[in-house]
Coordinates of C-alpha atoms and ligand atoms in Angstrom, one line a residue:
M17 CA -19.5 -37.7 11.1
K18 CA -19.8 -34.4 9.2
L19 CA -16.1 -33.8 9.6
F20 CA -15.4 -37.3 8.5
Q21 CA -17.5 -36.8 5.4
S22 CA -15.9 -33.6 4.5
V23 CA -12.4 -35.1 5.0
L24 CA -13.4 -38.0 2.7
F25 CA -14.8 -35.5 0.2
S26 CA -11.6 -33.5 0.2
I27 CA -9.5 -36.6 -0.2
S28 CA -11.6 -37.7 -3.2
L29 CA -11.3 -34.2 -4.7
L30 CA -7.6 -34.4 -4.4
F31 CA -7.5 -37.7 -6.3
L32 CA -10.0 -36.5 -8.9
S33 CA -8.0 -33.4 -9.6
G34 CA -4.9 -35.7 -9.8
C35 CA -2.6 -33.5 -7.8
G36 CA -2.1 -35.5 -4.7
G37 CA 1.6 -35.9 -5.4
G38 CA 3.5 -34.9 -8.5
G39 CA 0.7 -33.4 -10.5
P40 CA -0.6 -32.5 -12.9
F41 CA -1.1 -29.1 -11.3
D42 CA -2.9 -26.2 -13.0
I43 CA 0.4 -24.3 -13.2
V44 CA 3.9 -25.2 -12.4
L45 CA 6.6 -22.5 -11.9
E46 CA 9.6 -24.5 -12.8
G47 CA 13.2 -24.0 -11.8
G48 CA 13.0 -20.4 -10.3
R49 CA 14.9 -19.1 -7.4
V50 CA 12.1 -19.4 -4.8
M51 CA 12.4 -16.8 -2.0
D52 CA 10.0 -16.9 0.9
P53 CA 10.6 -14.4 3.7
E54 CA 8.5 -16.4 6.2
S55 CA 10.4 -19.7 6.0
R56 CA 13.6 -18.0 4.8
L57 CA 13.7 -20.5 1.9
D58 CA 16.1 -19.3 -0.8
G59 CA 16.7 -22.0 -3.4
V60 CA 15.8 -23.4 -6.8
R61 CA 12.5 -25.1 -6.5
N62 CA 9.4 -26.1 -8.5
V63 CA 6.1 -24.6 -7.4
G64 CA 2.8 -26.4 -8.0
I65 CA -0.4 -24.4 -8.1
H66 CA -3.9 -25.9 -8.1
D67 CA -7.3 -24.2 -7.6
G68 CA -5.7 -20.9 -6.8
K69 CA -3.6 -22.3 -3.9
I70 CA 0.0 -23.3 -3.4
K71 CA 0.1 -27.1 -3.4
A72 CA 3.7 -27.9 -3.7
V73 CA 7.1 -26.3 -3.3
T74 CA 9.7 -29.0 -4.1
D75 CA 13.0 -29.8 -5.7
K76 CA 11.4 -32.8 -7.4
K77 CA 10.1 -32.7 -10.9
I78 CA 6.3 -32.0 -11.0
S79 CA 4.0 -31.7 -14.0
G80 CA 1.4 -29.1 -14.8
K81 CA -1.2 -28.3 -17.5
R82 CA 0.9 -25.3 -18.0
V83 CA 4.6 -25.1 -17.0
I84 CA 6.2 -21.6 -16.7
D85 CA 10.0 -21.7 -17.1
A86 CA 11.1 -19.6 -14.2
S87 CA 14.8 -20.2 -14.6
G88 CA 16.8 -17.1 -14.0
L89 CA 13.8 -15.5 -12.2
V90 CA 13.1 -14.8 -8.6
V91 CA 9.8 -16.4 -7.5
S92 CA 8.4 -14.3 -4.6
P93 CA 5.1 -14.1 -2.9
G94 CA 3.1 -11.3 -4.6
F95 CA 3.9 -7.7 -3.4
I96 CA 1.3 -6.1 -1.0
D97 CA 1.0 -2.3 -1.2
L98 CA -0.6 -0.9 2.0
H99 CA -0.8 2.7 0.6
D100 CA -2.3 3.0 -2.8
H101 CA -4.7 5.8 -3.7
G102 CA -5.3 4.6 -7.3
Q103 CA -8.0 2.0 -6.9
N104 CA -9.2 1.7 -10.4
E105 CA -8.4 -0.2 -13.6
E106 CA -5.7 2.2 -14.8
A107 CA -3.8 2.1 -11.5
F108 CA -4.2 -1.7 -11.1
R109 CA -2.6 -2.3 -14.5
L110 CA 0.5 -0.3 -13.6
K111 CA 0.5 -2.0 -10.1
A112 CA 0.4 -5.5 -11.7
L113 CA 3.4 -4.5 -13.9
D114 CA 5.2 -3.4 -10.8
G115 CA 4.7 -6.8 -9.2
V116 CA 1.8 -5.8 -6.9
T117 CA -0.9 -8.5 -6.3
A118 CA -2.8 -6.6 -3.6
A119 CA -3.2 -2.9 -3.2
F120 CA -4.9 -1.1 -0.3
E121 CA -6.2 2.5 0.1
L122 CA -5.6 2.8 3.9
E123 CA -4.4 6.3 4.7
V124 CA -7.3 8.3 3.2
G125 CA -9.7 5.4 2.9
T126 CA -13.4 6.0 2.3
G127 CA -16.4 7.2 4.3
D128 CA -18.7 4.6 2.9
I129 CA -17.4 1.0 2.9
A130 CA -20.4 -0.7 1.4
T131 CA -20.5 1.6 -1.6
W132 CA -16.7 1.6 -2.2
Y133 CA -16.6 -2.2 -2.5
A134 CA -19.9 -2.3 -4.5
E135 CA -18.4 0.1 -7.0
R136 CA -15.6 -2.3 -7.7
G137 CA -18.0 -5.1 -8.6
G138 CA -16.5 -8.1 -6.9
S139 CA -13.5 -8.6 -9.0
Q140 CA -10.6 -6.6 -10.4
L141 CA -7.2 -7.2 -12.0
I142 CA -5.5 -7.5 -8.6
H143 CA -6.8 -7.8 -5.0
Y144 CA -8.0 -4.6 -3.4
G145 CA -9.3 -3.2 -0.1
V146 CA -9.9 -0.1 1.9
S147 CA -10.0 1.5 5.3
I148 CA -12.7 3.5 6.9
G149 CA -11.1 7.0 6.9
H150 CA -11.2 9.9 9.3
I151 CA -10.6 12.4 6.5
P152 CA -13.6 11.4 4.4
I153 CA -15.8 11.0 7.4
R154 CA -14.8 14.5 8.7
M155 CA -15.5 15.9 5.3
I156 CA -19.0 14.4 5.3
V157 CA -19.8 15.5 8.9
M158 CA -18.4 19.0 8.5
G159 CA -19.8 19.5 5.0
D160 CA -16.5 20.0 3.2
A161 CA -16.8 20.1 -0.6
G162 CA -13.2 19.2 -1.2
D163 CA -12.3 16.5 -3.7
F164 CA -10.4 13.7 -2.0
L165 CA -8.7 15.9 0.6
P166 CA -10.3 18.7 2.7
S167 CA -10.3 22.2 1.4
G168 CA -12.9 23.9 3.7
P169 CA -14.5 23.2 7.1
A170 CA -13.0 19.7 7.5
K171 CA -9.6 21.3 7.9
T172 CA -10.5 24.4 9.8
K173 CA -13.5 23.7 12.0
V174 CA -13.3 22.2 15.5
A175 CA -15.9 19.4 15.9
T176 CA -18.7 19.7 18.4
E177 CA -19.8 16.9 20.7
A178 CA -22.5 16.0 18.3
D179 CA -20.1 16.0 15.3
I180 CA -17.8 13.6 17.2
V181 CA -20.8 11.3 18.0
E182 CA -21.7 11.2 14.4
M183 CA -18.1 10.5 13.4
V184 CA -18.0 7.6 15.8
R185 CA -21.2 6.2 14.4
R186 CA -19.8 6.3 10.9
F187 CA -16.6 4.7 11.9
E188 CA -18.4 1.8 13.6
E189 CA -20.7 1.4 10.6
G190 CA -17.6 1.1 8.3
L191 CA -15.9 -1.4 10.6
I192 CA -19.0 -3.5 10.8
Q193 CA -19.3 -3.4 7.0
G194 CA -15.8 -4.9 6.8
A195 CA -13.2 -2.1 6.5
V196 CA -9.7 -3.7 6.7
A197 CA -8.2 -0.8 8.8
V198 CA -8.7 2.8 9.9
G199 CA -7.2 5.8 8.1
F200 CA -6.0 9.1 9.4
G201 CA -4.4 12.1 7.8
I202 CA -4.2 14.3 10.8
A203 CA -1.9 16.6 8.9
Y204 CA -4.8 17.4 6.5
T205 CA -7.3 18.1 9.3
P206 CA -5.4 20.5 11.6
A207 CA -8.6 21.5 13.5
A208 CA -9.0 17.9 14.8
T209 CA -8.2 18.0 18.5
V210 CA -6.4 15.4 20.5
K211 CA -9.7 14.5 22.1
E212 CA -11.3 13.9 18.7
F213 CA -8.3 11.9 17.5
E214 CA -8.2 9.7 20.6
T215 CA -11.9 9.1 20.5
M216 CA -11.6 7.6 17.0
L217 CA -8.5 5.6 18.0
R218 CA -10.6 3.9 20.7
V219 CA -13.1 2.8 18.0
A220 CA -10.2 1.4 16.0
A221 CA -8.9 -0.5 19.0
K222 CA -12.4 -1.9 19.8
Y223 CA -12.4 -3.6 16.3
D224 CA -8.7 -4.7 16.3
A225 CA -8.1 -2.3 13.4
S226 CA -4.6 -0.9 12.7
V227 CA -4.6 2.9 12.3
H228 CA -2.8 4.1 9.2
I229 CA -1.8 7.7 9.8
H230 CA -0.2 10.6 8.0
V231 CA 1.1 12.4 11.2
R232 CA 1.3 16.1 11.7
D233 CA 4.5 17.7 10.7
G234 CA 7.8 17.0 12.5
L235 CA 8.8 14.7 15.3
S236 CA 6.1 16.2 17.6
G237 CA 3.4 14.9 15.2
L238 CA 4.9 11.4 15.4
R239 CA 5.1 11.6 19.2
E240 CA 1.5 12.7 19.4
A241 CA 0.4 9.7 17.3
I242 CA 2.5 7.2 19.2
A243 CA 1.3 8.6 22.6
G244 CA -2.4 8.5 21.4
A245 CA -2.0 4.9 20.2
K246 CA -0.4 3.9 23.4
D247 CA -3.1 5.5 25.6
T248 CA -5.9 3.9 23.7
G249 CA -4.2 0.5 23.0
T250 CA -4.3 0.9 19.2
A251 CA -2.0 -0.7 16.6
L252 CA -0.3 2.2 14.7
H253 CA 1.1 2.2 11.2
V254 CA 2.8 5.5 10.3
V255 CA 2.6 6.2 6.6
H256 CA 5.6 7.4 4.4
A257 CA 8.3 7.7 7.0
N258 CA 10.4 9.2 4.2
S259 CA 8.2 12.2 3.6
S260 CA 7.0 12.7 7.1
G261 CA 10.5 12.3 8.4
A262 CA 12.3 14.3 5.6
E263 CA 15.5 15.8 7.0
V264 CA 14.9 14.1 10.4
T265 CA 14.1 10.6 8.9
A266 CA 16.8 8.9 11.0
E267 CA 15.4 10.4 14.3
F268 CA 11.8 9.6 13.0
L269 CA 12.7 6.0 12.6
A270 CA 14.6 5.9 15.9
I271 CA 11.4 7.1 17.7
I272 CA 9.4 4.3 16.1
Q273 CA 12.1 1.8 17.0
E274 CA 12.0 2.9 20.6
A275 CA 8.3 2.5 20.8
R276 CA 8.6 -1.0 19.3
A277 CA 11.3 -1.9 21.7
S278 CA 9.0 -0.9 24.6
G279 CA 6.4 -3.4 23.3
Q280 CA 4.1 -1.0 21.4
D281 CA 2.7 -2.2 18.1
V282 CA 4.0 0.5 15.7
T283 CA 5.0 -0.1 12.1
T284 CA 5.9 2.2 9.2
E285 CA 6.5 2.3 5.5
A286 CA 8.4 4.3 2.8
Y287 CA 8.4 4.9 -0.9
P288 CA 11.7 5.2 -2.9
Y289 CA 11.5 8.7 -4.3
S290 CA 12.6 12.1 -3.1
A291 CA 9.6 14.0 -4.3
S292 CA 6.2 13.8 -2.9
Q293 CA 2.7 14.4 -4.3
T294 CA -0.4 15.9 -2.8
Y295 CA -3.1 18.4 -3.6
I296 CA -2.2 22.1 -3.8
E297 CA -5.3 23.2 -2.0
S298 CA -4.6 21.1 1.1
A299 CA -4.0 22.3 4.6
L300 CA -0.3 21.5 4.2
F301 CA 0.1 24.8 2.3
D302 CA -2.2 27.1 4.2
D303 CA 0.7 29.4 5.0
W304 CA 1.8 29.6 1.3
E305 CA 1.5 33.4 1.1
S306 CA 4.4 33.8 3.6
W307 CA 6.9 31.6 1.7
E308 CA 10.3 32.6 0.3
P309 CA 10.0 32.9 -3.5
A310 CA 12.3 29.9 -4.2
R311 CA 9.9 27.5 -2.5
Y312 CA 7.2 27.8 -5.1
N313 CA 9.7 26.5 -7.7
T314 CA 9.9 23.2 -5.8
F315 CA 6.3 22.6 -6.9
Q316 CA 5.5 20.9 -10.2
W317 CA 2.0 21.0 -11.6
V318 CA 1.1 17.4 -12.5
E319 CA -1.3 18.3 -15.4
T320 CA 1.4 20.2 -17.4
G321 CA 4.7 19.2 -15.8
E322 CA 5.6 22.9 -15.3
R323 CA 7.4 24.3 -12.2
L324 CA 5.5 27.0 -10.3
N325 CA 6.2 30.5 -9.2
R326 CA 4.2 32.6 -6.8
D327 CA 1.6 33.7 -9.4
S328 CA 1.0 30.3 -10.9
F329 CA 0.9 28.7 -7.4
A330 CA -1.9 31.2 -6.4
R331 CA -3.8 30.5 -9.6
Y332 CA -3.6 26.7 -9.2
R333 CA -4.3 26.7 -5.5
A334 CA -7.6 28.5 -6.2
A335 CA -8.5 25.9 -8.9
G336 CA -7.2 22.8 -6.9
G337 CA -5.3 19.8 -8.2
A338 CA -2.3 17.5 -7.9
V339 CA 1.2 18.8 -7.4
I340 CA 4.6 17.0 -7.1
I341 CA 6.9 18.6 -4.6
H342 CA 10.7 18.3 -5.1
A343 CA 11.8 19.1 -1.5
R344 CA 13.9 16.2 -0.2
T345 CA 17.3 14.8 -1.0
E346 CA 18.3 11.3 -2.2
A347 CA 20.1 10.8 1.1
M348 CA 16.8 11.2 3.0
T349 CA 15.2 8.6 0.7
R350 CA 18.0 6.2 1.2
T351 CA 17.9 6.5 5.0
A352 CA 14.2 5.4 4.8
I353 CA 14.7 2.6 2.3
E354 CA 17.8 1.2 4.0
S355 CA 16.0 0.8 7.3
P356 CA 14.6 -2.7 8.0
L357 CA 11.7 -1.0 9.8
T358 CA 10.0 0.4 6.6
M359 CA 7.7 -1.7 4.6
I360 CA 7.6 -0.7 0.9
A361 CA 4.4 1.2 0.1
S362 CA 3.8 3.4 -2.9
D363 CA 1.4 6.2 -1.9
G364 CA 0.6 6.0 -5.6
L365 CA -2.1 7.9 -7.5
I366 CA -2.0 7.9 -11.3
K367 CA -5.0 9.5 -12.9
D368 CA -5.6 9.8 -16.7
G369 CA -2.0 8.9 -17.4
K370 CA -0.6 11.5 -15.0
G371 CA 0.9 11.4 -11.6
H372 CA 4.0 10.7 -9.4
P373 CA 6.1 7.8 -10.7
R374 CA 5.7 6.1 -7.3
G375 CA 2.3 4.8 -8.5
S376 CA 4.0 2.8 -11.3
G377 CA 7.5 2.0 -10.1
S378 CA 8.0 1.8 -6.4
Y379 CA 8.7 -1.9 -6.2
A380 CA 10.9 -2.3 -9.2
R381 CA 12.8 0.8 -8.1
V382 CA 13.6 -0.7 -4.7
L383 CA 14.7 -4.0 -6.3
G384 CA 16.6 -2.5 -9.2
R385 CA 18.2 0.6 -7.6
Y386 CA 18.6 -0.1 -3.9
V387 CA 19.0 -3.9 -4.0
R388 CA 21.0 -4.5 -7.2
E389 CA 22.7 -1.2 -8.1
E390 CA 23.4 0.3 -4.7
R391 CA 23.4 -2.8 -2.6
V392 CA 22.0 -1.0 0.4
V393 CA 19.2 -3.6 1.0
E394 CA 19.5 -7.4 0.9
L395 CA 17.1 -9.0 -1.5
M396 CA 15.4 -11.2 1.0
D397 CA 14.8 -8.3 3.3
A398 CA 13.4 -6.2 0.5
L399 CA 11.0 -9.0 -0.3
R400 CA 10.0 -9.4 3.4
R401 CA 9.1 -5.7 3.5
M402 CA 7.0 -6.1 0.3
T403 CA 5.2 -9.3 1.2
L404 CA 5.2 -10.8 4.7
A405 CA 5.4 -7.6 6.7
P406 CA 2.4 -5.9 5.1
A407 CA 0.4 -9.1 5.4
R408 CA 1.2 -9.4 9.1
R409 CA 0.3 -5.7 9.6
L410 CA -3.3 -6.5 8.6
E411 CA -3.9 -10.1 9.7
T412 CA -5.0 -9.5 13.2
R413 CA -8.2 -8.0 11.9
V414 CA -8.2 -9.5 8.4
P415 CA -7.9 -13.3 8.5
A416 CA -7.6 -13.5 4.7
M417 CA -4.2 -11.8 5.0
R418 CA -2.8 -14.9 6.8
N419 CA -2.8 -16.6 3.4
K420 CA -1.0 -13.9 1.6
G421 CA 2.6 -12.7 1.6
R422 CA 4.1 -16.1 2.2
M423 CA 4.7 -19.3 0.3
R424 CA 3.2 -21.8 2.7
I425 CA 1.3 -24.9 1.3
G426 CA -2.4 -23.9 1.1
A427 CA -1.7 -20.2 0.9
D428 CA -3.1 -18.1 -1.9
A429 CA -1.2 -18.5 -5.2
D430 CA -0.3 -14.8 -5.5
F431 CA 3.2 -14.7 -7.1
T432 CA 5.6 -12.2 -8.5
L433 CA 8.4 -13.5 -10.8
F434 CA 11.0 -11.0 -11.7
D435 CA 14.4 -10.9 -13.4
P436 CA 16.8 -9.6 -10.7
E437 CA 19.3 -8.5 -13.3
T438 CA 16.9 -6.2 -15.2
V439 CA 14.1 -5.2 -12.9
I440 CA 13.9 -1.4 -12.7
D441 CA 11.3 1.4 -12.7
R442 CA 10.9 3.5 -15.9
A443 CA 8.3 6.1 -14.8
T444 CA 9.4 9.7 -14.4
Y445 CA 8.2 12.9 -12.9
T446 CA 6.9 14.1 -16.3
D447 CA 5.8 10.7 -17.5
G448 CA 4.5 8.9 -14.4
A449 CA 2.3 6.2 -16.1
V450 CA 5.1 4.1 -17.6
S451 CA 5.3 0.5 -16.4
S452 CA 8.3 -1.1 -14.8
N453 CA 10.8 -3.3 -16.5
G454 CA 11.7 -6.9 -15.5
I455 CA 8.5 -8.0 -13.9
E456 CA 8.0 -11.2 -16.0
Y457 CA 5.0 -13.0 -14.4
V458 CA 2.4 -12.0 -11.9
L459 CA -0.2 -14.6 -10.7
I460 CA -3.3 -13.8 -8.7
N461 CA -5.0 -16.8 -7.2
G462 CA -3.1 -18.9 -9.7
I463 CA -4.2 -16.8 -12.7
P464 CA -1.5 -15.0 -14.7
V465 CA -2.2 -11.2 -15.0
V466 CA 1.3 -10.5 -16.3
D467 CA 2.6 -13.2 -18.6
G468 CA 6.0 -13.0 -20.3
G469 CA 6.3 -9.3 -19.2
K470 CA 3.0 -8.4 -20.8
L471 CA -0.3 -7.6 -19.2
V472 CA -3.0 -10.2 -19.8
E473 CA -6.3 -8.6 -21.0
H474 CA -9.8 -9.5 -19.8
V475 CA -8.9 -11.4 -16.7
R476 CA -10.2 -10.4 -13.2
P477 CA -8.8 -12.8 -10.6
G478 CA -8.4 -10.0 -8.0
R479 CA -10.9 -10.2 -5.1
P480 CA -12.0 -7.7 -2.5
V481 CA -10.1 -8.1 0.7
R482 CA -12.7 -7.3 3.4
V483 CA -13.5 -8.4 6.9
S484 CA -16.5 -10.7 6.7
Q485 CA -19.4 -9.4 8.7
Ligands
ZN28 ZN1 -1.0 9.0 0.7

């Protein structure tokens, strides 16, 4: 009876809202090239949106309270960024203008899930979410005073039994509080033993959480992570195959492919730039005093844009802060972006108008440079790696993701409409906070946040993506 009543109620709502058939819908996206990687639909269609959901995808004429002329534009599910460190207003504005409708901080994550979500107040410009992270938990447990990444005991000290028990407790607390995944940056915590690593992996497996990991250097670091995930039955997502793979990116991807072919759940991602960004005080550069002089010059201090030498490197390392490192070739980047294995994920972090351009331009750059100009990626495949693939990565643990990244009727009305002829990144290594070009409309739950290429002020349709407790 209850079910019958609710069905009746839904039917009457449908009629009341008047969009049982041809409309009027809240918004109609009219005459765009609709591309849906899930159904493989690629054709001119009209899309009807009502109450934040996709209600119609049709070649028939439909009416809406607002009709957006999408002719000449590609209509895609909104882009989902699984690796975004900028989780604030400034970053979200640039993300929206790069076509991103949901951005997740999953590699580093947080040590306190409840506070992290509370700080974002229930709504933001775009959807957002976070992992419970081994790095911040290790920093808390070891008493490391570093900002964002370890700079003291969290990178150098081996954990005691009691430390590991406390880490497990914090991991479980975060997962119970709704963390969408588990984060690891084992390259930043070299003192973490295989035992510590695998103990935390078991916690992730118990909660069906994918582990998003920055592996230790080289192919051996990748093999260590894949073996640990296999032993513990954990789903593994290896972050930035381009920078972790560097000159051995092809082999790096081949190892991941081999694990997948054997039935293991391993995925990966890449960003389309040949420089990286991290913190100068991190464990990655603990051997800095033994470097050849030329190596310092591959470092660019984000605050000033200057290239470093041994003296300035020493000075800034003592102070701490963000550096861009120009250490890879375009060929390495192309290998990672060409591969159908990699999802597109930015690893972005723009702060006070400064930072690596990947935080502002990763998606437009793939679409403009690698799809249109160089033709090394098919458009549909690029979109799959920006939408459906990241949604699927999370959806085992996060049911909300089953309604994102695809254009199914009833799915969330998160859309990115771009001009395939003009879309391109504009941010640079000295001016990282410049928005992309050609992203014409971005809708979040059916609300435009980018409208005619311009950001809409004072709207907050983005919601926390979190596992309900
Ligand atoms: Zn990162």
